[in-house]
PDB file of C-alpha atoms in Angstrom:
ATOM      1  CA  UNK A   1     -64.649-161.578 146.019  1.00  0.00           C
ATOM      2  CA  UNK A   2     -61.277-163.348 146.098  1.00  0.00           C
ATOM      3  CA  UNK A   3     -58.096-162.390 144.363  1.00  0.00           C
ATOM      4  CA  UNK A   4     -58.213-162.740 140.581  1.00  0.00           C
ATOM      5  CA  UNK A   5     -55.497-164.859 139.012  1.00  0.00           C
ATOM      6  CA  UNK A   6     -54.953-164.489 135.283  1.00  0.00           C
ATOM      7  CA  UNK A   7     -54.597-167.888 133.606  1.00  0.00           C
ATOM      8  CA  UNK A   8     -52.332-168.705 130.660  1.00  0.00           C
ATOM      9  CA  UNK A   9     -55.363-168.909 128.360  1.00  0.00           C
ATOM     10  CA  UNK A  10     -56.489-165.472 129.493  1.00  0.00           C
ATOM     11  CA  UNK A  11     -52.965-164.107 128.989  1.00  0.00           C
ATOM     12  CA  UNK A  12     -53.028-165.439 125.421  1.00  0.00           C
ATOM     13  CA  UNK A  13     -56.370-163.706 124.767  1.00  0.00           C
ATOM     14  CA  UNK A  14     -55.053-160.431 126.210  1.00  0.00           C
ATOM     15  CA  UNK A  15     -51.946-160.615 124.032  1.00  0.00           C
ATOM     16  CA  UNK A  16     -54.024-161.341 120.913  1.00  0.00           C
ATOM     17  CA  UNK A  17     -56.256-158.359 121.629  1.00  0.00           C
ATOM     18  CA  UNK A  18     -53.031-156.304 121.614  1.00  0.00           C
ATOM     19  CA  UNK A  19     -54.466-153.274 123.403  1.00  0.00           C
ATOM     20  CA  UNK A  20     -51.784-150.634 124.005  1.00  0.00           C
ATOM     21  CA  UNK A  21     -52.928-149.996 127.604  1.00  0.00           C
ATOM     22  CA  UNK A  22     -54.454-153.251 128.801  1.00  0.00           C
ATOM     23  CA  UNK A  23     -51.419-155.514 128.646  1.00  0.00           C
ATOM     24  CA  UNK A  24     -50.969-158.653 130.739  1.00  0.00           C
ATOM     25  CA  UNK A  25     -48.575-156.814 133.039  1.00  0.00           C
ATOM     26  CA  UNK A  26     -50.960-153.860 133.448  1.00  0.00           C
ATOM     27  CA  UNK A  27     -53.915-156.101 134.248  1.00  0.00           C
ATOM     28  CA  UNK A  28     -51.922-158.141 136.757  1.00  0.00           C
ATOM     29  CA  UNK A  29     -51.108-154.914 138.573  1.00  0.00           C
ATOM     30  CA  UNK A  30     -54.539-153.276 138.431  1.00  0.00           C
ATOM     31  CA  UNK A  31     -57.264-155.940 138.293  1.00  0.00           C
ATOM     32  CA  UNK A  32     -57.136-156.691 142.040  1.00  0.00           C
ATOM     33  CA  UNK A  33     -56.926-153.104 143.244  1.00  0.00           C
ATOM     34  CA  UNK A  34     -59.775-151.756 145.338  1.00  0.00           C
ATOM     35  CA  UNK A  35     -59.175-148.008 145.458  1.00  0.00           C
ATOM     36  CA  UNK A  36     -61.762-145.641 146.895  1.00  0.00           C
ATOM     37  CA  UNK A  37     -62.987-143.058 144.388  1.00  0.00           C
ATOM     38  CA  UNK A  38     -63.209-140.394 147.110  1.00  0.00           C
ATOM     39  CA  UNK A  39     -59.643-140.967 148.296  1.00  0.00           C
ATOM     40  CA  UNK A  40     -57.865-141.723 145.012  1.00  0.00           C
ATOM     41  CA  UNK A  41     -60.188-141.198 142.060  1.00  0.00           C
ATOM     42  CA  UNK A  42     -57.620-141.740 139.264  1.00  0.00           C
ATOM     43  CA  UNK A  43     -56.521-145.090 140.702  1.00  0.00           C
ATOM     44  CA  UNK A  44     -60.120-146.169 141.322  1.00  0.00           C
ATOM     45  CA  UNK A  45     -61.064-145.375 137.728  1.00  0.00           C
ATOM     46  CA  UNK A  46     -57.949-147.116 136.409  1.00  0.00           C
ATOM     47  CA  UNK A  47     -58.803-150.235 138.429  1.00  0.00           C
ATOM     48  CA  UNK A  48     -62.399-150.089 137.214  1.00  0.00           C
ATOM     49  CA  UNK A  49     -61.227-149.961 133.597  1.00  0.00           C
ATOM     50  CA  UNK A  50     -58.903-152.925 134.160  1.00  0.00           C
ATOM     51  CA  UNK A  51     -61.741-154.909 135.753  1.00  0.00           C
ATOM     52  CA  UNK A  52     -64.044-154.160 132.838  1.00  0.00           C
ATOM     53  CA  UNK A  53     -61.455-155.178 130.264  1.00  0.00           C
ATOM     54  CA  UNK A  54     -60.721-158.366 132.181  1.00  0.00           C
ATOM     55  CA  UNK A  55     -64.449-159.146 132.341  1.00  0.00           C
ATOM     56  CA  UNK A  56     -64.469-158.943 128.537  1.00  0.00           C
ATOM     57  CA  UNK A  57     -61.463-161.288 128.382  1.00  0.00           C
ATOM     58  CA  UNK A  58     -63.355-163.796 130.533  1.00  0.00           C
ATOM     59  CA  UNK A  59     -66.385-163.496 128.244  1.00  0.00           C
ATOM     60  CA  UNK A  60     -64.190-164.176 125.205  1.00  0.00           C
ATOM     61  CA  UNK A  61     -62.715-167.189 126.982  1.00  0.00           C
ATOM     62  CA  UNK A  62     -66.182-168.574 127.789  1.00  0.00           C
ATOM     63  CA  UNK A  63     -67.366-167.985 124.203  1.00  0.00           C
ATOM     64  CA  UNK A  64     -64.349-169.832 122.808  1.00  0.00           C
ATOM     65  CA  UNK A  65     -64.929-172.726 125.206  1.00  0.00           C
ATOM     66  CA  UNK A  66     -68.593-172.989 124.204  1.00  0.00           C
ATOM     67  CA  UNK A  67     -67.505-173.003 120.538  1.00  0.00           C
ATOM     68  CA  UNK A  68     -65.089-175.838 121.293  1.00  0.00           C
ATOM     69  CA  UNK A  69     -61.896-173.829 120.856  1.00  0.00           C
ATOM     70  CA  UNK A  70     -58.964-174.247 123.222  1.00  0.00           C
ATOM     71  CA  UNK A  71     -57.867-170.591 122.985  1.00  0.00           C
TER      72      UNK A  71
END
């Protein structure tokens, strides 16, 4: 899979969700990491959490688009 780029619409969704950990800056740093759980378990789990949160952001974006909202 290619590098994930966070769009402005996705940034707006992330900011509205206002999670204390999963900020735009945090996700930009962690969403593209590919750490090995056997070599660096904390980083691998952190990256996995960021990927899961970002997957939810994408789902929110798709739901808003299907409802006809711009963001």
